[in-house]
Amino acid sequence: MSQPTTTTKIVIIGAGASGIACATKLLEYGFQNVLLLEAESRLGGRIHTIPFGENVIDLGAQWCHGERDNIVYDLVKRHDEELLESTGPVYENYQCVRSNREIVPEHIANRLKTIVGDSLISRQLELRNCSGSLGSYLTNKFFDALRQPENRDIDEVIAREFFDNYQKFENSVEASDTLDQVSGQGYLEFWECEGDILLNWKDKGYKELLKLMMRSGEMKSEFGILEQRLMLNRRVEKINWNRNDKRVELELSNGEKCLADHVIITVSLGVLKEQHLRLFEPKLPKDKQRSIDGLAFGTVNKIFVEFPQAFWPEDWTGFTLLWRDEDLKDIKGTSRAWLEDVFGFYRVSYQPNVLAGWIINANGRHMESLERDEILDGCMYLFRRFLSWPIPDPVNFRTSAWFTNENFRGSYSYRSMETEQLGTGARELSQPLSVVVTSPREREDLEQSRCDKPLVCFAGEASSEHYYSTVHGAVEAGWREANRLAGFYGLTIKTIPKSQL
């Protein structure tokens, strides 16, 4: 029998960060018959760097979050010390602006920011004994702090407006609709990497990570070592995984069929939620279905607006939108109601004339259904309502749309109260569908006559136990599954990241 690494056919579904990481790691091990199937007309998945303004913007993943134990940071530093740069205090030094154009005094805004900032530290200990949601914890923590003598001079109305806005910001971090959906204990499953958590890619974008993994520059080709191994516009419609020959048959949207010895699924949790009942034949085991149903997946969208020139001061980093109750009535129940959940606009590194807005939850999903002109009109309404400067008409405009795209159905995963109640998580999602190999002819290097063959494997950020919602979590998950197959074939396993042990 030929060496498994040269004859074994491995198909990876999804050419995002996790799929590309898995494929390139398999090639590094010596597997050659590796194929990536991607439903989109581009690679990258939720990494989507596009030309805009003076260089590029990232519609999806934007920052390398942290340094220590961050595999993305390690990869970059190993190849190019100059790729990453700190974003600085953009998301700390923003102005808090009320809907009547009143700017919250800096000393008051800073004290409010300190209150929520302090909870970032205390919550790591206090949530261990929390039986409720992150929302209830943060609400109690914030208003308890307000009642302290040193904070009693802060106007309660402004404090409430600030906290309403802060909750929207936290929802954008989690991808939740409300913080009451987020499990307090589940929140602690996420491990934040030490170091700068907002490292940007200068004027090149997150696509540089993909190019590093594919060795595009070294190979002088767009897809690097994945050239001839990547098929775009190939959506998988059916995964038949219980065949007598212990292989997997894939049915594609163009009518093609593909047989594989192993399949690695890296599509988003949103796609699995929507499609798993019709995608897998036979249906997935109950514990796998429970993990897909129980893990949460939400939507966060971005709005990029380019102006002919900056209309803001040089030291201004952006602003958050604090709605007064009486002003919010102007848009409630109207076609502009979705604007309530645009929570801030911030400056963009290496884009001197661009502001980036963020929008969450159902209104963020609703925005995707609107015409471009209506979205832009709404954004200009916000600028001119909240800011006192003359606002020029924009020259360029772009939004993300992660929910309505059937190849994503959202942005990233989190741990919800339902996740906690069902007692499931990433570990269950990451377990492969295996079959017992009983004949030595099926795997000649086996010393024993029985072994579980990982037939269908699962990667992607949602399958990362501690780094979910991040690119480094997606990359590590891809490496984890490549390591799994390498171990099955008796190859020496390369270093496994600490979080996957």
XYZ file of C-alpha atoms in Angstrom:
501
model
C 0.000 0.000 0.000
C 1.210 3.535 -0.799
C 2.080 5.944 1.975
C -1.145 7.431 3.424
C 0.281 10.932 3.144
C 0.421 10.736 -0.644
C -2.739 8.752 -1.435
C -5.173 9.756 1.318
C -7.743 12.180 -0.024
C -8.643 14.934 2.421
C -11.321 17.496 1.574
C -11.653 20.680 3.615
C -14.950 22.543 3.387
C -14.418 26.276 3.734
C -11.362 28.323 2.771
C -11.378 30.787 5.638
C -8.616 31.127 8.200
C -9.331 27.729 9.751
C -9.544 25.881 6.436
C -6.390 27.475 5.076
C -4.528 26.800 8.337
C -5.612 23.160 8.229
C -4.690 22.674 4.570
C -1.269 24.251 4.844
C -0.491 22.250 7.996
C -1.508 19.010 6.260
C 0.828 19.812 3.370
C 3.565 20.485 5.900
C 3.003 16.982 7.266
C 3.408 15.537 3.795
C -0.203 14.934 2.789
C -0.521 15.786 -0.887
C -4.072 14.875 -1.915
C -5.646 17.873 -0.162
C -8.548 19.837 -1.632
C -10.322 22.956 -0.344
C -13.908 23.628 -1.392
C -15.112 27.213 -0.954
C -18.692 28.359 -1.608
C -17.716 32.007 -2.092
C -15.982 33.436 -5.151
C -13.043 34.398 -2.928
C -11.020 32.817 -0.153
C -10.672 34.167 3.364
C -14.097 33.526 4.887
C -14.698 36.093 7.602
C -11.361 37.678 6.736
C -12.355 40.031 3.931
C -9.903 42.795 3.042
C -11.001 45.103 0.215
C -9.654 48.276 -1.413
C -11.199 51.427 0.040
C -10.155 55.028 0.549
C -6.395 55.450 0.528
C -5.654 51.699 0.840
C -7.809 48.911 2.328
C -10.399 48.107 4.992
C -11.345 44.848 6.689
C -15.061 44.084 6.503
C -14.586 41.165 8.874
C -11.701 40.300 11.193
C -9.671 43.440 11.793
C -7.238 43.030 14.688
C -4.765 40.559 16.070
C -6.084 40.250 19.628
C -3.124 39.959 21.977
C 0.427 38.685 21.794
C 1.279 35.967 24.305
C -0.031 32.506 23.297
C -1.561 34.043 20.172
C -0.654 31.880 17.194
C -1.433 34.666 14.708
C 0.995 36.995 16.479
C 3.614 34.238 16.587
C 3.202 33.494 12.880
C 3.578 37.128 11.935
C 6.596 37.760 14.135
C 8.268 34.680 12.689
C 7.983 36.061 9.146
C 7.652 39.831 9.209
C 8.241 41.975 12.272
C 6.731 45.025 10.574
C 3.265 43.757 9.676
C 1.473 44.591 12.929
C 1.101 47.871 14.768
C -0.790 49.086 17.814
C -4.076 50.846 17.109
C -3.435 52.997 20.154
C -6.138 54.489 22.386
C -8.788 54.968 19.671
C -11.306 52.824 21.550
C -10.441 54.419 24.897
C -10.209 58.149 24.157
C -13.469 58.537 22.266
C -15.870 61.346 23.079
C -19.253 60.564 24.601
C -21.756 62.728 22.719
C -25.426 63.055 23.570
C -28.154 63.309 20.952
C -28.544 67.048 21.615
C -24.832 67.524 20.624
C -23.794 67.951 24.225
C -20.367 66.440 24.858
C -20.114 64.680 28.211
C -17.325 66.467 30.118
C -14.074 64.548 29.808
C -13.602 64.108 33.560
C -17.097 62.610 33.860
C -16.689 60.401 30.792
C -13.359 59.135 32.094
C -14.848 58.204 35.444
C -17.669 56.303 33.731
C -15.130 54.527 31.532
C -13.130 53.652 34.634
C -16.171 52.081 36.290
C -16.778 49.720 33.368
C -13.044 49.221 32.902
C -12.648 48.101 36.507
C -15.317 45.468 35.940
C -13.100 43.876 33.289
C -10.724 42.947 36.088
C -13.179 42.080 38.839
C -15.455 40.002 36.621
C -12.728 37.397 36.081
C -13.053 36.427 39.754
C -16.647 37.277 40.546
C -18.260 35.524 37.580
C -16.950 32.168 38.797
C -19.789 32.104 41.282
C -22.315 33.705 38.957
C -25.416 31.723 38.078
C -26.897 34.374 35.830
C -26.099 36.344 32.721
C -23.239 38.692 31.979
C -25.872 41.416 31.551
C -27.281 41.115 35.058
C -23.771 41.037 36.522
C -22.594 44.159 34.667
C -25.798 46.074 35.424
C -25.523 45.413 39.158
C -21.809 46.190 39.115
C -22.244 49.497 37.285
C -25.069 50.878 39.401
C -23.492 49.691 42.638
C -20.409 51.720 41.677
C -22.564 54.752 40.892
C -23.984 54.644 44.408
C -20.539 54.974 45.953
C -19.932 58.381 47.591
C -17.179 59.364 45.146
C -19.568 58.919 42.187
C -22.758 60.473 43.517
C -22.066 63.732 41.700
C -22.395 62.010 38.311
C -25.715 62.836 36.684
C -27.807 59.654 36.775
C -29.438 60.343 33.404
C -26.079 60.702 31.674
C -24.803 57.607 33.491
C -27.743 55.575 32.218
C -27.203 56.831 28.672
C -23.546 55.899 28.941
C -24.337 52.419 30.247
C -26.912 51.807 27.510
C -24.211 52.620 24.971
C -21.603 50.546 26.787
C -23.879 47.507 26.670
C -24.069 47.880 22.902
C -20.278 47.959 22.764
C -20.084 44.792 24.896
C -22.635 43.140 22.624
C -20.345 43.857 19.687
C -17.523 42.082 21.531
C -19.694 39.030 22.216
C -21.827 39.167 19.015
C -24.896 38.883 21.244
C -28.192 40.703 20.778
C -28.418 41.456 24.495
C -26.004 40.804 27.345
C -28.768 38.894 29.120
C -28.174 36.176 26.517
C -24.504 35.788 27.497
C -23.681 33.232 30.164
C -21.758 34.736 33.065
C -19.795 31.548 33.666
C -19.533 30.834 29.954
C -17.913 34.222 29.487
C -14.962 32.969 31.530
C -14.274 30.171 29.027
C -12.660 32.776 26.785
C -8.956 33.337 27.370
C -7.660 36.786 26.507
C -4.081 36.802 25.244
C -1.767 39.129 27.122
C -0.388 42.147 25.306
C -1.938 44.661 22.935
C -5.398 43.393 21.983
C -5.893 45.807 19.075
C -2.960 45.190 16.735
C -3.821 46.368 13.228
C -2.356 45.329 9.888
C -1.309 48.852 8.871
C -2.242 49.528 5.251
C -2.366 45.870 4.178
C -5.267 44.223 6.020
C -5.825 40.824 7.591
C -5.400 39.101 4.216
C -1.660 39.274 4.961
C -2.106 36.397 7.400
C -3.625 34.242 4.660
C -0.746 35.092 2.344
C 1.733 34.125 5.059
C 0.094 30.748 5.625
C -0.160 30.034 1.881
C 3.372 31.375 1.273
C 1.978 33.453 -1.590
C 4.932 35.841 -1.679
C 7.490 33.076 -1.594
C 5.684 31.080 -4.325
C 4.909 34.242 -6.311
C 1.312 33.118 -6.860
C -2.023 34.238 -5.439
C -2.795 30.962 -3.694
C 0.790 29.929 -2.965
C 1.120 26.276 -1.946
C -2.660 25.902 -2.306
C -2.486 26.537 -6.056
C -4.410 23.738 -7.835
C -5.797 22.637 -4.458
C -8.513 25.271 -4.055
C -11.891 25.305 -5.807
C -14.014 28.447 -5.467
C -17.769 28.690 -6.048
C -18.229 25.120 -4.805
C -21.005 24.849 -2.250
C -21.455 21.475 -0.567
C -25.109 20.426 -0.574
C -24.885 16.974 1.028
C -22.387 15.073 3.167
C -22.955 11.304 3.060
C -20.822 10.005 5.896
C -22.094 6.485 6.655
C -20.966 4.584 3.574
C -19.950 0.931 3.618
C -16.512 1.794 2.242
C -15.895 4.086 5.219
C -15.356 7.113 3.028
C -17.354 10.334 2.686
C -19.251 11.382 -0.417
C -19.861 15.065 -1.006
C -22.528 16.364 -3.360
C -21.816 19.850 -4.703
C -24.200 22.547 -5.909
C -22.979 22.202 -9.501
C -23.893 18.516 -9.594
C -20.376 17.221 -9.027
C -19.655 14.486 -6.501
C -16.458 13.953 -4.569
C -15.217 10.978 -2.523
C -12.840 11.539 0.372
C -11.105 9.493 3.031
C -11.483 12.379 5.472
C -13.539 15.592 5.441
C -12.787 18.605 7.647
C -15.648 21.074 8.062
C -14.640 24.661 8.800
C -17.828 26.525 7.853
C -19.312 29.003 10.304
C -21.511 27.905 13.177
C -24.236 29.990 11.553
C -24.160 27.753 8.477
C -24.181 24.601 10.604
C -27.170 25.885 12.567
C -29.138 26.556 9.404
C -28.111 23.559 7.342
C -27.007 20.615 9.488
C -30.382 18.821 9.407
C -30.390 18.724 5.624
C -26.636 18.746 5.013
C -25.638 15.501 6.744
C -26.829 12.057 5.684
C -27.474 10.402 8.051
C -28.246 13.160 10.516
C -25.595 14.059 13.061
C -25.542 12.317 16.464
C -27.660 13.996 19.142
C -24.698 15.319 21.145
C -23.299 16.967 18.015
C -26.671 18.502 17.198
C -26.911 19.762 20.769
C -23.576 21.537 20.502
C -24.565 23.196 17.228
C -27.922 24.272 18.627
C -26.552 25.279 22.034
C -23.527 27.349 21.070
C -24.597 30.868 20.138
C -23.775 32.784 16.967
C -24.486 36.464 16.375
C -24.036 39.323 13.956
C -21.913 42.455 14.190
C -21.662 44.748 11.172
C -19.419 47.625 10.194
C -20.109 50.870 8.361
C -17.234 52.678 6.630
C -17.703 56.280 5.521
C -15.012 58.178 3.609
C -15.143 61.981 3.471
C -13.313 64.303 1.049
C -11.219 65.462 3.985
C -11.226 65.016 7.749
C -13.667 67.401 9.412
C -12.500 66.465 12.918
C -9.513 67.676 14.972
C -6.246 65.793 14.637
C -6.345 64.441 18.204
C -9.990 63.307 17.973
C -10.426 59.502 17.849
C -14.172 59.108 17.446
C -17.418 59.290 19.371
C -20.098 57.122 20.918
C -23.782 57.938 20.568
C -25.647 58.562 23.824
C -29.356 58.851 23.116
C -31.571 61.006 25.335
C -34.978 59.390 25.829
C -36.818 62.375 24.363
C -34.631 62.362 21.233
C -34.910 58.608 20.713
C -38.649 59.110 20.215
C -37.817 60.883 16.939
C -36.712 57.636 15.322
C -38.658 54.992 17.270
C -41.368 53.489 15.088
C -39.948 55.092 11.933
C -37.827 53.770 9.069
C -34.810 55.096 10.955
C -35.406 53.012 14.085
C -32.437 50.756 13.214
C -30.061 53.667 13.871
C -30.507 53.221 17.621
C -28.006 50.355 17.584
C -25.235 52.166 15.737
C -23.260 52.771 18.903
C -20.151 54.610 17.710
C -17.915 55.860 14.911
C -14.130 55.698 15.192
C -11.089 56.678 13.192
C -9.392 53.979 11.104
C -5.635 53.410 11.059
C -3.975 54.497 7.792
C -7.284 55.959 6.560
C -7.128 59.692 7.389
C -10.564 60.524 5.990
C -12.531 57.447 7.067
C -14.766 56.787 10.062
C -15.883 53.247 10.948
C -19.231 52.674 12.606
C -20.452 49.565 14.410
C -23.986 48.165 14.643
C -25.336 45.150 16.521
C -28.263 42.758 16.964
C -31.532 42.658 15.008
C -31.024 46.206 13.757
C -27.626 45.245 12.408
C -29.239 42.377 10.545
C -32.055 44.633 9.369
C -29.548 47.136 7.960
C -28.375 44.471 5.529
C -31.812 44.496 3.876
C -31.789 48.251 3.246
C -30.754 50.021 0.069
C -27.329 51.605 0.086
C -28.701 55.158 -0.143
C -31.000 54.607 2.837
C -28.118 53.385 5.002
C -25.914 56.291 3.984
C -28.745 58.763 4.586
C -29.201 57.300 8.059
C -25.506 57.613 8.874
C -25.419 61.229 7.743
C -28.472 61.860 9.909
C -26.489 60.580 12.894
C -23.399 62.633 12.097
C -25.395 65.819 11.711
C -27.583 65.158 14.727
C -24.760 64.382 17.157
C -21.831 66.476 15.933
C -21.660 70.272 15.875
C -19.127 70.582 13.034
C -20.169 71.138 9.418
C -20.288 67.633 7.904
C -19.351 67.335 4.216
C -21.061 64.824 1.960
C -19.120 61.533 1.834
C -17.212 60.350 -1.242
C -17.253 56.639 -0.489
C -19.264 54.228 1.619
C -19.292 50.504 2.401
C -20.951 48.177 4.892
C -20.498 44.554 5.805
C -23.392 42.098 5.480
C -22.579 38.892 7.342
C -26.066 37.667 8.204
C -27.827 37.680 4.847
C -24.912 35.877 3.178
C -25.943 32.200 3.235
C -22.294 31.179 3.448
C -21.882 32.812 6.887
C -25.213 33.696 8.556
C -23.476 35.899 11.081
C -20.141 37.000 12.473
C -18.841 34.873 15.353
C -19.784 32.652 18.283
C -20.276 33.158 22.013
C -21.432 31.218 25.065
C -25.083 31.863 25.819
C -27.342 30.981 28.733
C -28.730 28.221 26.509
C -25.197 26.871 26.015
C -24.906 26.653 29.790
C -28.357 25.099 30.262
C -27.728 22.416 27.639
C -24.353 21.583 29.147
C -22.610 21.664 25.803
C -19.729 23.564 24.256
C -16.844 23.698 21.828
C -15.404 20.389 22.998
C -18.525 18.558 21.828
C -18.541 20.445 18.545
C -14.896 19.598 17.877
C -15.294 15.835 18.307
C -14.979 14.000 14.969
C -17.440 11.543 13.479
C -15.443 8.336 13.524
C -15.756 4.794 12.188
C -14.005 1.712 13.470
C -11.321 0.370 11.180
C -11.291 -3.395 11.631
C -9.167 -4.693 8.784
C -5.412 -4.176 8.603
C -5.851 -3.717 4.840
C -7.623 -0.464 5.505
C -4.615 0.900 7.314
C -1.492 -1.210 6.938
C 0.589 0.613 9.551
C -1.805 -0.441 12.334
C -0.331 -2.835 14.845
C -3.770 -3.420 16.331
C -6.746 -4.557 14.316
C -9.166 -1.916 15.587
C -8.922 1.870 15.507
C -11.288 4.832 15.303
C -10.828 6.569 11.971
C -11.729 10.306 12.130
C -14.017 10.442 9.122
C -15.609 13.895 9.458
C -13.748 16.502 11.534
C -14.902 19.935 12.697
C -12.786 23.091 12.941
C -13.514 26.843 12.803
C -13.501 29.458 15.556
C -16.656 28.120 17.236
C -14.870 24.795 17.885
C -12.101 26.537 19.857
C -12.676 25.961 23.552
C -10.950 29.117 24.764
C -10.245 31.351 21.735
C -13.645 31.251 20.037
C -14.708 34.325 18.045
C -11.095 35.068 17.019
C -8.864 34.348 14.050
C -6.195 32.827 16.272
C -8.872 30.467 17.577
C -9.811 29.553 14.012
C -6.180 28.930 13.021
C -5.513 26.777 16.065
C -8.655 24.756 15.400
C -7.475 24.117 11.841
C -4.098 22.994 13.133
C -5.794 20.802 15.746
C -7.621 18.815 13.070
C -4.517 18.528 10.884
C -2.728 17.171 13.955
C -5.575 14.725 14.540
C -5.177 13.201 11.071
C -1.407 13.180 11.343
C -1.697 11.280 14.612
C -4.079 8.782 13.065
C -1.486 7.975 10.432
C 1.281 7.655 12.965
C 3.122 10.846 12.072
C 5.040 12.831 14.656
C 2.717 15.544 15.938
C 4.008 19.064 15.713
C 3.679 21.334 18.726
C 0.067 21.705 19.819
C -0.868 25.129 21.235
C -1.453 25.243 24.974
C -5.147 26.024 24.601
C -5.736 22.788 22.690
C -4.091 20.474 25.242
